PDB file of C-alpha atoms in Angstrom:
ATOM      1  CA  ARG A   1      81.216 124.290-125.586  1.00 91.00           C
ATOM      2  CA  TYR A   2      78.984 124.736-122.347  1.00 95.00           C
ATOM      3  CA  VAL A   3      79.096 121.898-119.666  1.00 95.00           C
ATOM      4  CA  LEU A   4      75.772 121.566-117.421  1.00 94.00           C
ATOM      5  CA  CYS A   5      76.540 119.912-114.206  1.00 93.00           C
ATOM      6  CA  GLU A   6      74.875 119.848-110.830  1.00 91.00           C
ATOM      7  CA  VAL A   7      76.685 120.014-107.436  1.00 89.00           C
ATOM      8  CA  VAL A   8      75.736 116.567-105.676  1.00 88.00           C
ATOM      9  CA  SER A   9      76.465 116.840-101.939  1.00 86.00           C
ATOM     10  CA  GLU A  10      74.967 114.787 -98.621  1.00 84.00           C
ATOM     11  CA  ASP A  11      75.638 118.077 -96.708  1.00 78.00           C
ATOM     12  CA  PRO A  12      72.741 120.564 -97.107  1.00 73.00           C
ATOM     13  CA  ARG A  13      75.067 123.456 -96.383  1.00 73.00           C
ATOM     14  CA  CYS A  14      77.529 122.839 -99.246  1.00 76.00           C
ATOM     15  CA  ARG A  15      74.548 124.027-101.609  1.00 76.00           C
ATOM     16  CA  GLN A  16      74.002 127.340 -99.661  1.00 77.00           C
ATOM     17  CA  CYS A  17      77.506 128.247 -99.464  1.00 76.00           C
ATOM     18  CA  ILE A  18      79.111 127.593-103.140  1.00 82.00           C
ATOM     19  CA  GLU A  19      79.966 130.541-104.929  1.00 86.00           C
ATOM     20  CA  ASP A  20      81.315 130.758-108.611  1.00 87.00           C
ATOM     21  CA  ARG A  21      84.630 131.376-107.683  1.00 90.00           C
ATOM     22  CA  ALA A  22      84.945 128.084-105.292  1.00 88.00           C
ATOM     23  CA  VAL A  23      83.609 126.123-108.418  1.00 90.00           C
ATOM     24  CA  GLY A  24      86.112 127.621-110.830  1.00 91.00           C
ATOM     25  CA  LEU A  25      89.136 126.763-108.477  1.00 91.00           C
ATOM     26  CA  ALA A  26      87.971 123.469-107.778  1.00 92.00           C
ATOM     27  CA  VAL A  27      87.598 122.440-111.401  1.00 93.00           C
ATOM     28  CA  ARG A  28      90.805 124.095-112.299  1.00 94.00           C
ATOM     29  CA  ASP A  29      92.523 122.047-109.710  1.00 94.00           C
ATOM     30  CA  ALA A  30      91.028 118.759-110.756  1.00 94.00           C
ATOM     31  CA  ILE A  31      92.058 119.631-114.275  1.00 94.00           C
ATOM     32  CA  GLY A  32      95.631 120.244-113.208  1.00 93.00           C
ATOM     33  CA  ARG A  33      95.872 117.119-111.154  1.00 94.00           C
ATOM     34  CA  VAL A  34      94.492 115.097-113.968  1.00 93.00           C
ATOM     35  CA  HIS A  35      95.817 116.315-117.065  1.00 93.00           C
ATOM     36  CA  GLY A  36      98.815 118.499-115.681  1.00 92.00           C
ATOM     37  CA  ASP A  37      99.982 122.000-117.093  1.00 92.00           C
ATOM     38  CA  TYR A  38      99.352 121.216-120.452  1.00 91.00           C
ATOM     39  CA  GLY A  39      95.477 120.165-119.812  1.00 90.00           C
ATOM     40  CA  LEU A  40      95.364 123.181-117.417  1.00 91.00           C
ATOM     41  CA  ALA A  41      96.844 125.709-120.186  1.00 92.00           C
ATOM     42  CA  CYS A  42      94.184 124.133-122.702  1.00 89.00           C
ATOM     43  CA  CYS A  43      91.148 124.438-120.518  1.00 88.00           C
ATOM     44  CA  SER A  44      92.136 128.165-118.933  1.00 86.00           C
ATOM     45  CA  ILE A  45      92.260 129.986-122.006  1.00 87.00           C
ATOM     46  CA  SER A  46      88.189 130.599-122.126  1.00 88.00           C
ATOM     47  CA  PHE A  47      87.090 128.665-119.109  1.00 92.00           C
ATOM     48  CA  THR A  48      84.445 130.445-116.897  1.00 93.00           C
ATOM     49  CA  VAL A  49      81.627 129.535-114.675  1.00 93.00           C
ATOM     50  CA  LYS A  50      78.689 131.134-116.675  1.00 93.00           C
ATOM     51  CA  TYR A  51      75.951 130.387-114.104  1.00 92.00           C
ATOM     52  CA  LEU A  52      75.585 128.991-110.705  1.00 90.00           C
ATOM     53  CA  ASN A  53      72.371 128.372-108.738  1.00 87.00           C
ATOM     54  CA  ALA A  54      73.263 127.587-105.164  1.00 83.00           C
ATOM     55  CA  TYR A  55      69.476 126.875-104.836  1.00 82.00           C
ATOM     56  CA  THR A  56      69.400 123.877-106.841  1.00 83.00           C
ATOM     57  CA  GLY A  57      73.111 123.153-107.345  1.00 86.00           C
ATOM     58  CA  THR A  58      73.127 123.935-111.096  1.00 91.00           C
ATOM     59  CA  VAL A  59      76.534 124.879-112.630  1.00 93.00           C
ATOM     60  CA  LEU A  60      76.965 125.902-116.559  1.00 95.00           C
ATOM     61  CA  LEU A  61      80.482 126.159-117.475  1.00 95.00           C
ATOM     62  CA  ARG A  62      82.237 127.496-120.512  1.00 95.00           C
ATOM     63  CA  CYS A  63      85.234 126.170-122.386  1.00 93.00           C
ATOM     64  CA  ARG A  64      86.783 125.987-125.939  1.00 92.00           C
ATOM     65  CA  LYS A  65      85.327 123.746-128.242  1.00 90.00           C
ATOM     66  CA  ASP A  66      88.736 121.827-128.735  1.00 91.00           C
ATOM     67  CA  SER A  67      89.138 121.405-125.023  1.00 90.00           C
ATOM     68  CA  TYR A  68      85.801 120.278-123.396  1.00 91.00           C
ATOM     69  CA  ARG A  69      86.669 116.711-123.289  1.00 92.00           C
ATOM     70  CA  LEU A  70      89.553 117.534-120.749  1.00 92.00           C
ATOM     71  CA  LEU A  71      87.281 119.406-118.855  1.00 92.00           C
ATOM     72  CA  CYS A  72      84.548 116.494-118.643  1.00 92.00           C
ATOM     73  CA  SER A  73      87.021 113.794-117.923  1.00 93.00           C
ATOM     74  CA  ALA A  74      88.381 115.856-115.004  1.00 93.00           C
ATOM     75  CA  LEU A  75      84.904 116.987-113.393  1.00 93.00           C
ATOM     76  CA  PRO A  76      84.407 113.414-111.348  1.00 93.00           C
ATOM     77  CA  PHE A  77      87.646 114.299-109.816  1.00 93.00           C
ATOM     78  CA  VAL A  78      86.306 117.366-107.885  1.00 92.00           C
ATOM     79  CA  ARG A  79      85.689 115.877-104.400  1.00 91.00           C
ATOM     80  CA  HIS A  80      85.453 119.133-102.249  1.00 88.00           C
ATOM     81  CA  LEU A  81      84.578 122.756-102.672  1.00 87.00           C
ATOM     82  CA  GLU A  82      85.965 125.329-100.477  1.00 85.00           C
ATOM     83  CA  SER A  83      84.114 128.670 -99.280  1.00 79.00           C
ATOM     84  CA  ARG A  84      84.754 130.603 -96.341  1.00 78.00           C
ATOM     85  CA  ASN A  85      87.509 128.558 -95.150  1.00 82.00           C
ATOM     86  CA  GLN A  86      85.098 125.580 -95.062  1.00 82.00           C
ATOM     87  CA  ARG A  87      85.378 122.398 -96.982  1.00 86.00           C
ATOM     88  CA  TYR A  88      82.335 120.716 -98.087  1.00 85.00           C
ATOM     89  CA  PRO A  89      82.583 117.153 -99.904  1.00 88.00           C
ATOM     90  CA  CYS A  90      80.660 117.183-102.812  1.00 88.00           C
ATOM     91  CA  ALA A  91      80.654 115.665-106.612  1.00 89.00           C
ATOM     92  CA  LEU A  92      79.979 117.049-110.028  1.00 91.00           C
ATOM     93  CA  ASN A  93      77.680 115.526-112.015  1.00 91.00           C
ATOM     94  CA  THR A  94      77.657 116.338-115.734  1.00 93.00           C
ATOM     95  CA  LEU A  95      74.331 116.354-117.116  1.00 94.00           C
ATOM     96  CA  HIS A  96      74.838 117.669-120.462  1.00 94.00           C
ATOM     97  CA  VAL A  97      77.210 119.191-123.057  1.00 94.00           C
ATOM     98  CA  GLY A  98      75.905 121.868-125.621  1.00 94.00           C
ATOM     99  CA  GLY A  99      77.242 124.164-128.081  1.00 92.00           C
ATOM    100  CA  THR A 100      74.782 127.241-126.853  1.00 92.00           C
ATOM    101  CA  ILE A 101      73.428 128.243-123.636  1.00 91.00           C
ATOM    102  CA  ARG A 102      69.932 127.946-125.076  1.00 93.00           C
ATOM    103  CA  THR A 103      70.477 124.178-125.927  1.00 92.00           C
ATOM    104  CA  CYS A 104      71.630 123.899-122.188  1.00 92.00           C
ATOM    105  CA  GLN A 105      68.579 125.749-120.792  1.00 91.00           C
ATOM    106  CA  LYS A 106      66.384 123.556-122.950  1.00 91.00           C
ATOM    107  CA  PHE A 107      67.851 120.328-121.464  1.00 92.00           C
ATOM    108  CA  LEU A 108      67.542 121.459-118.132  1.00 90.00           C
ATOM    109  CA  ILE A 109      64.005 122.222-118.536  1.00 87.00           C
ATOM    110  CA  GLN A 110      63.231 118.740-119.777  1.00 88.00           C
ATOM    111  CA  TYR A 111      65.660 117.212-116.951  1.00 88.00           C
ATOM    112  CA  ASN A 112      63.526 119.162-114.188  1.00 84.00           C
ATOM    113  CA  ARG A 113      60.269 118.313-115.803  1.00 82.00           C
ATOM    114  CA  ARG A 114      61.831 114.279-115.452  1.00 85.00           C
ATOM    115  CA  GLN A 115      62.941 115.094-111.916  1.00 84.00           C
ATOM    116  CA  LEU A 116      59.705 116.306-110.875  1.00 81.00           C
ATOM    117  CA  LEU A 117      57.611 113.292-112.311  1.00 80.00           C
ATOM    118  CA  MET A 118      59.726 111.086-110.371  1.00 84.00           C
ATOM    119  CA  LEU A 119      59.239 113.007-107.255  1.00 81.00           C
ATOM    120  CA  LEU A 120      55.465 112.889-107.893  1.00 81.00           C
ATOM    121  CA  GLN A 121      55.793 108.887-108.225  1.00 83.00           C
ATOM    122  CA  LYS A 122      57.842 108.492-105.070  1.00 82.00           C
ATOM    123  CA  CYS A 123      54.851 110.349-103.004  1.00 80.00           C
ATOM    124  CA  THR A 124      53.635 107.752-100.385  1.00 84.00           C
ATOM    125  CA  ASN A 125      50.160 109.307 -99.839  1.00 84.00           C
ATOM    126  CA  GLU A 126      47.698 111.616-101.743  1.00 84.00           C
ATOM    127  CA  GLU A 127      48.438 114.690 -99.145  1.00 85.00           C
ATOM    128  CA  GLU A 128      52.162 114.629-100.405  1.00 82.00           C
ATOM    129  CA  ARG A 129      51.106 114.417-103.888  1.00 81.00           C
ATOM    130  CA  LEU A 130      48.650 117.270-103.411  1.00 83.00           C
ATOM    131  CA  SER A 131      51.409 119.472-101.920  1.00 80.00           C
ATOM    132  CA  VAL A 132      53.614 118.932-104.617  1.00 75.00           C
ATOM    133  CA  HIS A 133      51.484 119.235-107.180  1.00 75.00           C
ATOM    134  CA  LYS A 134      50.000 122.802-105.816  1.00 76.00           C
ATOM    135  CA  SER A 135      53.644 123.796-105.393  1.00 71.00           C
ATOM    136  CA  LEU A 136      54.089 123.002-109.283  1.00 70.00           C
ATOM    137  CA  LEU A 137      51.274 124.852-109.990  1.00 71.00           C
ATOM    138  CA  SER A 138      51.978 127.946-108.044  1.00 67.00           C
ATOM    139  CA  CYS A 139      55.466 128.357-110.005  1.00 62.00           C
ATOM    140  CA  SER A 140      55.260 130.428-112.876  1.00 55.00           C
ATOM    141  CA  LEU A 141      57.435 132.493-115.200  1.00 54.00           C
ATOM    142  CA  THR A 142      56.386 136.084-115.888  1.00 52.00           C
ATOM    143  CA  GLU A 143      57.905 138.373-118.345  1.00 52.00           C
ATOM    144  CA  GLU A 144      59.001 141.577-116.787  1.00 50.00           C
ATOM    145  CA  GLN A 145      57.669 144.928-117.826  1.00 50.00           C
ATOM    146  CA  PRO A 146      59.710 147.530-118.657  1.00 51.00           C
ATOM    147  CA  GLN A 147      59.415 150.513-115.873  1.00 50.00           C
ATOM    148  CA  SER A 148      58.520 153.828-117.367  1.00 50.00           C
ATOM    149  CA  GLY A 149      61.980 155.445-116.555  1.00 48.00           C
ATOM    150  CA  ASP A 150      63.643 152.630-118.250  1.00 46.00           C
ATOM    151  CA  GLU A 151      62.447 153.624-121.759  1.00 45.00           C
ATOM    152  CA  GLU A 152      64.759 154.943-124.124  1.00 44.00           C
ATOM    153  CA  ASP A 153      65.128 158.782-124.395  1.00 46.00           C
ATOM    154  CA  ASP A 154      63.163 160.185-127.422  1.00 45.00           C
ATOM    155  CA  GLY A 155      65.842 162.387-128.146  1.00 45.00           C
ATOM    156  CA  SER A 156      64.112 165.707-127.000  1.00 43.00           C
ATOM    157  CA  THR A 157      65.665 168.010-124.663  1.00 44.00           C
ATOM    158  CA  GLU A 158      64.013 170.231-121.911  1.00 38.00           C
TER     159      GLU A 158
END
């Protein structure tokens, strides 16, 4: 299973400094404190941090199907992340549990759209609203075109 989470912190430096290794260690520590050695062993078999976006605070965790409940129940007990000998208080908020990365991506797109609509509604004046709207329109996904050197060799020898 894939567990999509967000890092919630009042300290803006927390998101800038988090690393996948720090998140993995904090989650393993929380599982060990909550469920003991048995829970830690069950979750550690295929537990990995598959994706981490430090800018948005989005984290995608992977674990075995039969142990995702142990993982999810331990996430509220993550209270801080350690990075570069600094401790940043934070919490991990579970957003979605999915069977594939693709379902988590689809959920994240819908979640971000809802968050942006809420942001637009909270704008106090027209200038803020236009600024948010302009920044939304400037964001786009483009498909990368393969470079001429990246194409496969046609098998001819020179």
